XYZ file of C-alpha atoms in Angstrom:
676
model
C 57.591 80.884 52.388
C 60.241 78.186 53.034
C 62.379 79.335 50.082
C 62.107 82.928 51.288
C 63.377 81.901 54.741
C 66.434 80.245 53.220
C 67.217 83.301 51.085
C 66.984 85.589 54.117
C 68.996 83.486 56.579
C 71.686 81.892 54.428
C 73.667 85.098 53.892
C 73.529 85.776 57.632
C 74.630 82.239 58.411
C 77.649 82.584 56.163
C 79.077 85.229 58.488
C 77.646 83.927 61.773
C 79.817 83.412 64.793
C 80.244 81.237 68.048
C 80.704 81.255 71.783
C 83.787 79.185 72.653
C 82.076 77.749 75.723
C 82.005 74.219 74.319
C 80.174 72.694 77.290
C 77.252 75.098 77.070
C 77.109 74.900 73.280
C 76.859 71.093 73.458
C 74.300 71.201 76.273
C 72.093 73.733 74.524
C 72.146 72.440 70.953
C 72.130 68.705 71.663
C 69.172 68.887 74.016
C 66.987 70.437 71.340
C 67.073 66.920 69.894
C 66.695 65.146 73.240
C 63.280 66.696 73.975
C 61.754 64.773 71.098
C 63.800 61.651 71.760
C 62.444 61.452 75.306
C 58.842 61.904 74.191
C 57.979 63.242 77.652
C 54.369 63.737 78.638
C 55.412 66.578 80.936
C 58.561 68.436 79.869
C 58.493 70.949 82.734
C 60.377 68.735 85.189
C 62.992 67.888 82.569
C 63.501 71.605 81.949
C 63.953 72.226 85.666
C 66.515 69.431 85.913
C 68.517 71.026 83.115
C 68.152 74.461 84.671
C 69.755 73.246 87.893
C 72.649 71.608 86.018
C 73.040 74.617 83.740
C 73.222 76.949 86.704
C 76.193 75.014 88.170
C 78.509 75.696 85.231
C 81.007 77.811 87.192
C 84.716 77.393 87.847
C 85.323 73.813 89.015
C 88.239 72.844 91.257
C 89.986 69.957 89.504
C 91.677 68.973 92.808
C 88.320 68.460 94.538
C 86.267 66.950 91.721
C 83.183 64.856 92.564
C 82.554 62.016 90.079
C 79.103 63.334 89.087
C 80.635 66.673 87.993
C 83.521 64.931 86.197
C 81.207 62.697 84.184
C 78.148 64.857 83.536
C 79.701 68.337 83.182
C 83.357 67.878 82.162
C 82.584 64.729 80.126
C 85.482 62.746 81.572
C 85.646 59.009 81.057
C 85.982 56.584 83.969
C 89.526 55.878 82.772
C 90.444 59.589 82.959
C 88.825 60.088 86.349
C 90.521 57.001 87.820
C 93.988 58.109 86.687
C 93.359 61.713 87.824
C 92.588 60.531 91.366
C 95.567 58.173 91.266
C 97.887 60.997 90.132
C 96.700 63.334 92.923
C 97.130 60.577 95.536
C 100.711 59.878 94.389
C 101.941 63.398 93.520
C 99.721 65.814 95.416
C 97.363 68.488 94.135
C 97.727 69.882 90.630
C 99.418 73.302 90.514
C 98.369 74.159 86.946
C 95.733 72.777 84.601
C 98.449 71.868 82.095
C 99.838 69.352 84.585
C 96.914 67.209 83.417
C 98.816 66.470 80.197
C 101.118 64.173 82.182
C 98.104 62.226 83.514
C 97.317 59.108 81.497
C 94.231 59.544 79.315
C 94.391 63.356 78.957
C 95.285 64.965 75.637
C 96.482 68.534 75.183
C 93.355 69.297 73.115
C 91.053 68.182 75.927
C 93.056 70.140 78.530
C 92.820 73.292 76.386
C 89.053 72.851 76.269
C 88.893 72.520 80.052
C 91.088 75.534 80.787
C 88.380 78.271 80.886
C 86.156 76.284 83.244
C 88.394 74.771 85.922
C 90.787 75.951 88.615
C 93.607 74.176 90.468
C 93.247 75.212 94.104
C 94.789 73.118 96.853
C 92.228 71.522 99.164
C 93.003 72.508 102.735
C 92.057 70.355 105.677
C 90.411 72.327 108.484
C 89.807 71.223 112.025
C 86.053 70.830 112.111
C 84.115 72.462 114.905
C 80.490 73.481 114.998
C 81.549 77.062 114.288
C 83.740 76.027 111.323
C 80.760 74.454 109.569
C 79.459 77.955 108.904
C 82.728 79.278 107.481
C 82.524 81.338 104.260
C 78.723 81.691 104.186
C 77.068 82.540 100.856
C 73.518 83.790 100.383
C 71.576 84.020 97.155
C 68.055 85.357 96.660
C 66.223 85.173 93.343
C 62.875 86.888 92.668
C 61.134 86.505 89.287
C 57.985 87.939 87.730
C 56.422 86.540 84.526
C 53.258 87.491 82.644
C 51.578 86.975 79.277
C 50.295 90.417 78.271
C 47.416 89.229 76.071
C 44.294 88.156 77.958
C 43.424 84.470 77.868
C 39.883 83.131 77.797
C 40.308 81.718 81.305
C 40.354 85.199 82.839
C 36.861 86.014 81.570
C 34.814 85.784 84.779
C 31.581 85.544 82.755
C 32.496 82.015 81.659
C 31.073 79.077 83.613
C 34.628 77.779 84.014
C 37.345 80.356 84.545
C 40.606 80.969 86.378
C 40.110 82.076 89.972
C 43.335 84.074 90.144
C 45.429 86.640 88.301
C 47.638 86.196 85.195
C 50.900 87.030 86.987
C 53.416 84.330 87.866
C 55.693 84.936 90.862
C 58.713 82.884 91.851
C 61.336 83.212 94.558
C 64.277 81.054 95.569
C 66.660 81.541 98.493
C 69.809 79.457 98.915
C 72.519 79.358 101.555
C 75.813 77.467 101.587
C 78.771 77.399 103.951
C 82.166 75.680 104.177
C 81.248 73.111 101.501
C 79.410 71.185 104.215
C 76.009 72.866 104.517
C 73.456 73.908 101.927
C 69.955 75.194 102.504
C 67.265 76.204 100.045
C 63.735 77.559 100.152
C 61.495 78.476 97.217
C 57.918 79.309 96.306
C 55.914 79.578 93.107
C 52.568 81.090 92.210
C 51.401 80.011 88.745
C 49.471 82.233 86.369
C 45.737 81.858 87.057
C 46.143 80.982 90.734
C 45.049 83.094 93.678
C 47.650 84.802 95.854
C 47.275 85.249 99.629
C 43.515 84.866 99.407
C 40.782 82.336 98.628
C 42.249 78.909 97.940
C 45.835 80.200 98.434
C 45.708 81.947 101.796
C 49.195 80.610 102.478
C 50.524 82.736 99.607
C 52.328 80.728 96.960
C 50.660 77.635 95.550
C 53.820 75.585 96.002
C 56.762 75.692 98.416
C 59.991 73.697 98.398
C 62.671 73.326 101.084
C 65.856 71.394 101.783
C 68.711 71.283 104.277
C 71.825 69.252 103.493
C 74.901 68.463 105.600
C 77.661 66.599 103.757
C 81.280 65.412 103.779
C 81.824 65.102 107.533
C 83.688 61.897 108.292
C 81.700 58.881 107.154
C 78.627 61.076 106.765
C 78.645 61.685 103.035
C 75.274 63.410 102.996
C 72.067 63.836 104.956
C 69.159 65.690 103.368
C 65.976 66.827 105.061
C 63.349 68.207 102.708
C 63.149 67.814 98.933
C 65.629 65.633 97.062
C 66.160 63.433 94.017
C 67.827 60.022 93.923
C 69.717 58.168 91.238
C 71.022 54.598 91.512
C 72.837 52.613 88.829
C 71.380 53.289 85.390
C 68.183 54.644 86.942
C 66.001 51.602 86.299
C 64.115 51.765 89.586
C 65.264 55.135 90.933
C 66.545 57.666 88.442
C 66.925 61.341 87.677
C 68.854 63.518 85.283
C 69.121 63.061 81.553
C 71.161 61.133 79.001
C 72.433 63.137 76.034
C 72.485 60.275 73.533
C 72.698 62.683 70.588
C 76.320 63.410 71.573
C 77.195 59.716 71.954
C 76.419 59.147 75.650
C 74.851 55.797 76.561
C 75.624 55.577 80.283
C 73.969 57.539 83.075
C 76.197 58.972 85.770
C 75.414 61.344 88.591
C 75.081 61.881 92.301
C 73.387 59.184 94.363
C 71.296 61.842 96.063
C 70.897 65.524 95.351
C 68.924 68.192 97.225
C 66.564 70.330 95.176
C 64.797 73.608 95.650
C 62.131 72.710 93.157
C 59.986 74.976 90.996
C 57.567 72.213 89.986
C 55.799 69.461 91.914
C 56.941 66.341 90.090
C 59.805 63.844 90.187
C 61.201 64.538 93.640
C 60.670 63.149 97.128
C 60.020 65.102 100.303
C 61.477 63.475 103.389
C 64.923 62.313 104.513
C 67.859 60.647 102.760
C 71.097 59.624 104.502
C 74.277 58.430 102.803
C 77.065 56.949 104.936
C 80.419 55.406 104.121
C 83.552 56.079 102.115
C 84.444 56.170 98.440
C 85.020 52.387 98.520
C 81.840 51.447 100.353
C 78.702 53.464 100.968
C 75.064 52.964 101.809
C 71.948 55.112 101.440
C 68.629 54.848 103.225
C 65.713 57.107 102.392
C 62.094 57.824 103.122
C 59.938 60.282 101.220
C 56.419 61.171 100.271
C 54.512 63.269 97.721
C 50.979 64.031 96.588
C 49.248 63.513 93.239
C 46.220 65.256 91.762
C 43.223 63.371 90.373
C 39.753 61.988 90.965
C 38.554 59.958 93.952
C 35.642 57.647 93.187
C 33.475 55.480 95.433
C 33.653 51.914 94.088
C 31.569 50.425 96.929
C 29.792 51.980 99.897
C 32.463 53.749 101.961
C 35.240 52.244 99.823
C 37.154 54.756 97.702
C 39.788 54.531 94.985
C 41.901 56.817 92.817
C 41.036 57.084 89.129
C 43.248 58.496 86.389
C 46.920 59.056 85.668
C 49.416 59.247 88.538
C 50.672 62.760 87.867
C 50.856 66.218 89.348
C 50.635 69.314 87.164
C 50.913 71.713 90.102
C 48.266 73.943 88.507
C 45.357 75.056 90.712
C 43.630 77.712 88.612
C 40.017 76.500 88.394
C 37.502 74.959 90.782
C 37.961 71.613 89.032
C 41.751 71.660 89.461
C 41.379 72.698 93.100
C 38.981 69.807 93.778
C 41.557 67.335 92.420
C 44.412 68.757 94.464
C 46.445 66.273 96.539
C 43.861 63.502 96.085
C 46.454 60.709 96.386
C 49.244 60.341 98.960
C 52.368 58.354 98.126
C 55.168 56.948 100.335
C 58.503 55.748 98.954
C 61.264 54.204 101.051
C 64.237 51.954 100.500
C 67.987 51.473 100.627
C 70.981 51.342 98.307
C 74.436 49.833 98.946
C 77.515 50.243 96.755
C 81.068 48.878 96.741
C 83.584 50.778 94.625
C 87.013 49.220 94.135
C 89.723 50.583 91.830
C 88.223 49.395 88.564
C 85.037 47.661 89.658
C 81.873 48.725 91.417
C 78.638 46.960 92.211
C 75.455 48.232 93.785
C 72.181 46.815 95.039
C 68.956 48.622 95.837
C 65.455 47.876 97.012
C 62.478 50.243 97.157
C 58.846 50.101 98.229
C 56.133 52.444 96.918
C 52.778 52.694 98.709
C 49.626 54.717 97.999
C 46.932 55.948 100.375
C 44.195 54.634 98.051
C 44.118 51.818 95.517
C 44.776 53.011 91.974
C 42.119 51.689 89.585
C 43.218 49.882 86.422
C 42.984 52.134 83.335
C 40.178 51.255 80.938
C 41.848 51.652 77.528
C 43.415 48.602 75.811
C 46.841 50.237 75.377
C 46.939 50.835 79.160
C 46.439 47.179 80.050
C 49.875 46.827 81.704
C 49.904 50.196 83.492
C 50.250 50.217 87.267
C 47.202 49.560 89.441
C 46.773 48.623 93.094
C 48.120 50.060 96.352
C 51.843 49.514 95.987
C 54.824 47.950 94.263
C 58.266 46.670 95.326
C 61.384 46.976 93.193
C 64.876 45.547 93.493
C 67.911 45.801 91.239
C 71.617 45.069 90.961
C 73.974 47.247 88.932
C 77.661 46.959 88.134
C 80.488 48.617 86.245
C 83.885 47.229 85.243
C 86.794 49.244 83.868
C 89.059 47.070 81.674
C 91.954 49.239 80.504
C 90.237 51.899 78.367
C 86.982 49.936 78.050
C 83.877 49.969 80.267
C 81.271 47.265 80.820
C 78.178 48.202 82.807
C 74.607 47.083 83.354
C 71.630 46.759 85.656
C 69.014 44.093 86.251
C 65.742 45.063 87.945
C 62.556 43.282 88.980
C 59.167 44.415 90.238
C 56.541 42.718 92.402
C 54.227 42.788 89.361
C 56.282 39.819 88.057
C 57.986 42.052 85.530
C 61.679 42.653 84.953
C 64.038 44.927 83.084
C 67.641 44.608 81.980
C 70.211 47.011 80.590
C 73.648 45.948 79.390
C 76.161 48.348 77.908
C 79.756 48.508 76.744
C 82.039 51.394 75.788
C 85.107 50.489 73.755
C 87.901 52.999 73.231
C 89.437 51.372 70.165
C 91.833 54.232 69.519
C 92.446 57.693 71.045
C 90.471 58.975 68.059
C 87.666 56.404 68.071
C 85.104 55.238 70.634
C 82.347 52.688 70.048
C 79.403 52.107 72.418
C 76.515 49.643 72.600
C 73.498 49.537 74.925
C 70.920 46.753 74.994
C 67.673 47.274 76.914
C 64.603 45.176 77.581
C 61.609 46.055 79.755
C 58.861 43.449 79.955
C 55.237 44.455 79.433
C 54.355 44.020 83.112
C 57.483 45.686 84.519
C 56.549 48.552 86.884
C 59.089 51.116 88.135
C 57.248 54.336 88.920
C 60.437 56.257 89.765
C 62.673 54.705 87.110
C 64.340 56.943 84.531
C 66.878 55.021 82.414
C 67.479 55.420 78.695
C 64.202 54.552 77.001
C 62.061 55.636 74.065
C 58.836 54.911 75.928
C 57.265 57.470 78.257
C 56.346 54.550 80.551
C 59.086 52.196 81.652
C 57.801 48.913 80.186
C 56.957 47.226 76.902
C 60.253 47.902 75.075
C 63.273 46.110 73.630
C 66.033 47.986 71.875
C 69.677 48.205 70.838
C 71.517 51.527 70.752
C 74.860 51.784 68.942
C 76.992 54.926 68.884
C 80.394 55.784 67.491
C 82.538 58.862 68.132
C 85.376 59.422 65.662
C 87.940 62.217 65.423
C 88.221 62.575 61.659
C 90.827 65.323 61.823
C 92.185 67.982 64.132
C 89.101 70.110 63.483
C 86.358 67.594 62.704
C 84.577 65.191 65.086
C 81.825 62.806 64.032
C 79.143 61.122 66.152
C 77.013 58.363 64.589
C 73.948 56.852 66.294
C 71.866 53.800 65.392
C 68.908 52.825 67.586
C 66.515 50.007 66.684
C 63.716 49.207 69.123
C 60.251 47.699 69.348
C 57.242 48.046 71.613
C 55.549 44.699 72.349
C 52.110 46.049 73.111
C 49.791 48.808 71.948
C 50.682 52.444 72.635
C 48.759 55.686 72.715
C 47.420 56.322 69.174
C 49.185 53.192 67.886
C 47.080 50.009 67.804
C 49.841 47.668 66.643
C 53.297 46.757 68.002
C 55.894 47.794 65.432
C 59.694 48.129 65.207
C 61.214 51.601 64.990
C 64.531 52.926 63.763
C 66.502 56.076 64.626
C 69.676 57.003 62.760
C 71.734 60.123 63.397
C 74.934 61.467 61.910
C 76.559 64.556 63.417
C 79.662 66.561 62.521
C 81.299 69.114 64.844
C 83.688 71.273 62.848
C 86.077 73.727 64.521
C 86.559 76.145 61.651
C 88.766 78.401 63.785
C 89.555 78.930 67.463
C 86.440 81.071 67.872
C 84.233 79.588 65.162
C 82.370 76.265 65.071
C 79.967 74.554 62.700
C 77.546 71.787 63.689
C 75.814 69.684 61.026
C 73.385 66.949 62.035
C 71.187 64.637 59.981
C 68.563 62.441 61.672
C 66.327 59.712 60.269
C 63.421 58.227 62.258
C 60.495 55.912 61.643
C 57.207 56.444 63.456
C 53.732 54.875 63.429
C 50.303 56.293 64.213
C 46.659 55.282 63.875
C 44.953 56.264 60.625
C 41.268 55.610 60.040
C 39.874 55.084 56.537
C 37.435 52.388 57.624
C 34.787 52.960 60.303
C 35.420 49.508 61.785
C 39.090 49.600 62.769
C 42.216 51.759 62.637
C 44.940 51.278 60.091
C 48.557 52.103 60.914
C 50.181 54.991 59.106
C 53.972 54.623 59.056
C 56.020 57.791 58.692
C 59.642 58.290 57.710
C 61.137 61.438 59.188
C 64.205 63.228 57.853
C 65.739 66.161 59.705
C 68.718 68.400 59.004
C 70.210 70.976 61.392
C 73.036 73.386 60.584
C 74.370 75.661 63.333
C 77.188 78.152 62.896
C 78.536 80.043 65.905
C 81.307 82.597 66.231
C 82.889 84.986 68.760
C 83.381 88.441 67.292
C 85.711 91.045 68.863
C 85.465 89.227 72.230
C 82.271 91.077 73.157
C 79.901 89.809 70.475
C 78.629 86.282 69.927
C 76.639 85.407 66.823
C 74.805 82.169 66.229
C 72.684 81.077 63.282
C 70.649 77.936 62.769
C 68.685 76.469 59.909
C 66.657 73.389 60.816
C 64.384 71.458 58.469
C 62.156 68.412 58.745
C 60.326 66.199 56.263
C 57.691 63.619 57.232
C 57.042 61.188 54.416
C 53.796 59.182 54.635
C 53.981 56.274 52.207
C 50.287 55.365 52.609
C 49.037 58.853 51.797
C 51.875 59.415 49.321
C 52.578 62.888 50.673
C 55.523 64.790 52.102
C 55.022 67.321 54.887
C 57.713 69.887 55.624
C 58.872 72.179 58.377
C 61.565 74.833 58.441
C 63.055 76.962 61.212
C 65.725 79.627 60.829
C 66.953 82.058 63.437
C 69.728 84.519 64.164
C 71.082 85.158 67.656
C 73.166 88.191 68.620
C 74.831 88.481 72.008
C 76.808 91.455 73.299
C 78.692 91.163 76.591
C 80.156 94.434 77.918
C 81.691 93.009 81.068
C 83.441 96.253 82.041
C 80.096 97.839 82.914
C 78.307 94.577 83.751
C 75.925 94.675 80.776
C 74.845 91.721 78.658
C 72.386 91.864 75.744
C 70.872 88.995 73.765
C 68.573 89.172 70.766
C 66.887 86.588 68.537
C 64.768 86.775 65.437
C 63.294 83.484 64.188
C 61.130 82.556 61.192
C 59.362 79.206 60.935
C 56.946 77.438 58.614
C 55.532 73.943 59.224
C 52.716 72.181 57.405
C 51.231 70.692 60.609
C 51.968 70.374 64.320
C 53.744 67.043 63.657
C 56.494 68.950 61.797
C 57.302 71.120 64.837
C 60.948 71.958 65.439
C 62.702 72.568 68.750
C 65.396 75.114 69.561
C 67.187 76.286 72.675
C 66.409 79.855 73.761
C 68.557 82.182 75.831
C 66.751 83.171 78.996
C 67.218 84.647 82.439
C 69.793 83.099 84.768
C 68.824 79.731 86.278
C 66.167 79.265 83.606
C 66.626 76.702 80.845
C 64.211 77.027 77.934
C 63.678 74.895 74.842
C 60.580 75.825 72.835
C 58.819 74.234 69.893
C 57.995 76.150 66.711
C 55.048 75.139 64.539
C 52.587 76.532 61.984
C 53.789 79.702 60.233
C 55.125 82.770 61.947
C 58.026 84.517 63.616
C 59.371 84.884 67.117
C 61.730 87.432 68.606
C 63.044 88.194 72.040
C 65.328 90.703 73.711
C 67.202 90.093 76.976
C 69.129 92.633 79.000
C 71.176 91.807 82.096
C 73.078 94.135 84.387
C 75.176 92.844 87.236
C 77.514 94.098 89.894
C 79.422 92.105 92.464
C 76.367 91.572 94.686
C 73.357 92.432 92.581
C 71.846 91.484 89.210
C 68.717 92.641 87.448
C 67.501 90.990 84.262
C 64.616 91.400 81.881
C 63.261 89.560 78.865
C 60.464 90.367 76.451
C 59.457 87.882 73.760
C 56.766 87.977 71.111
C 55.347 85.114 69.056
C 53.344 85.990 65.932
C 51.478 83.482 63.729
C 50.872 84.463 60.105
C 48.258 81.827 59.236
C 46.146 81.825 62.423
C 43.667 84.259 63.939
C 43.836 82.782 67.439
C 46.392 81.064 69.620
C 45.926 78.243 72.113
C 42.697 76.477 73.024
C 40.200 76.159 75.880
C 40.934 78.451 78.805
C 44.378 79.187 77.333
C 42.830 80.624 74.156
C 44.116 84.042 73.085
C 41.794 85.802 70.654
C 44.712 87.187 68.638
C 47.485 85.706 66.463
C 50.237 86.865 68.822
C 51.526 86.260 72.348
C 53.811 88.584 74.309
C 55.633 87.463 77.446
C 57.504 89.646 79.922
C 59.960 88.388 82.552
C 61.810 90.425 85.163
C 64.276 88.923 87.607
C 66.361 90.221 90.490
C 69.285 88.286 91.951
C 71.070 89.257 95.173
C 74.332 87.544 96.209
C 75.938 88.078 99.615
């Protein structure tokens, strides 16, 4: 089967073609690797975070460029951003994008890459009145319907346990913005299996989200009421967003606070956040709350506690899930202060997290250092220094559990064609930061020491290379691993611009992993696995209206103890046709995959409806195809997607209430978008 896949796809790959949108290509293809690197227990929130960032990739005004957009979207360095702001202050707004070539740190190649995605519009100062705050209003309404056509076991009402609702999923999101000072958002989501305007969901949707933000008025940088995310320093005690280490990034950058109109119920706060100050000095104070699902147990007469993981799936499809809904209430409040001079900035933050009930200590040995109790305090100090072309940065954090964490990084620009980066991290076993999200290989922010080294080298005018070396160790037991062991990740990536409209990406990755393996009934042995992975992606723009993209991805897990090699292979062909004159856009994929077990699963980005970011895993043996059609006018868009997954070596799909008594799954999505 694997040889057959190669024979089928290799000829297609030889003539495949690429979209010149380099930012989206990097975001899509690199993050297929990041999903596994992050080892997230719940990927849904990560997907939503990417969806929000992905949806912002529109024309960006280089004369009014926030630092979070410069760093995370345009991939500018601190050196470039500093000299851009200095140039504008001394010479006025840029008239053309090619004026950037005269700014220190900008090459003509980088400016040519930026050209399709930025504009140079002068920023006009307006006399602010209450009426002017609502200048140039924009409205956007999104309505989405999703359904799996095959019936799942959970919808059989004859079962003792079954879903109380219908298989349709409904989503809506409304957003309003005006004069670059006001944004407002409101959204709702009804998951498949939940009731709708009846029974347990008489209020309609199972989840609602709301925010109102006023920003950039004098010293008021931002005030948010509703749902928001925070990010301070490197995210050790309060973090959001993602770090694309596979493309050489080691430093987190982003907005201090960002409003969200969420589609899931995790990793955001609901309350108020206020940021005051100027670019040189600013402060943020915040208060927020959220709920978690789980079990409440009576530990003594009339004394109750929360038992289980502190998480929120947002799924309320069965009586059991409904009984666990909003069992635990959580308050989070704190403050952050930052001083930003020309080449130096330092910040300090303190947070307090409190729960309505004490959280019981987990019972399993590997969970010995997990959080328990009614609350935790965190404090940290972060800094960044720009020394010519080089950057030093770091953060030190402590928790009231007598734990601490430290991150120290450096980025050295040795030559215009070479950059070297290093990031050291250490999180003690008893460090607790429930809202922390820095670079880490552990799903829980403790019990880890590691060193990440990356190098970005321009080998020639058309070839870039990114090398990554990450060695790390967990100092205590982990889930399914009863022994602390060192691990190693090595990655080598080549980006080859074969022509102006054609690009080739080749990436090799080596990883070591460990997992329990029982041959003796008394104790577990540790099975160490060496993983080799190769990805080849070729993309090309054809006749300006057609984009072709082909990928072949393979994986080999070598178990020395069992003396066996397990393989996985994924190959797909994408075809995109954009007929902009009539507002039509078509996308098609056909994928074949073959993996020996679930552990050899492979990830790939999938095109989807607007404001939806999808990365799916492929495992076992089968094929997947999808077709997307989009039509848009100036004010209105309608989009549809149908996808079908077929397994060749299985008679059923899924398990439990999600079981489908067939080897295939068909999903339909329809979306309407209105812009006024």
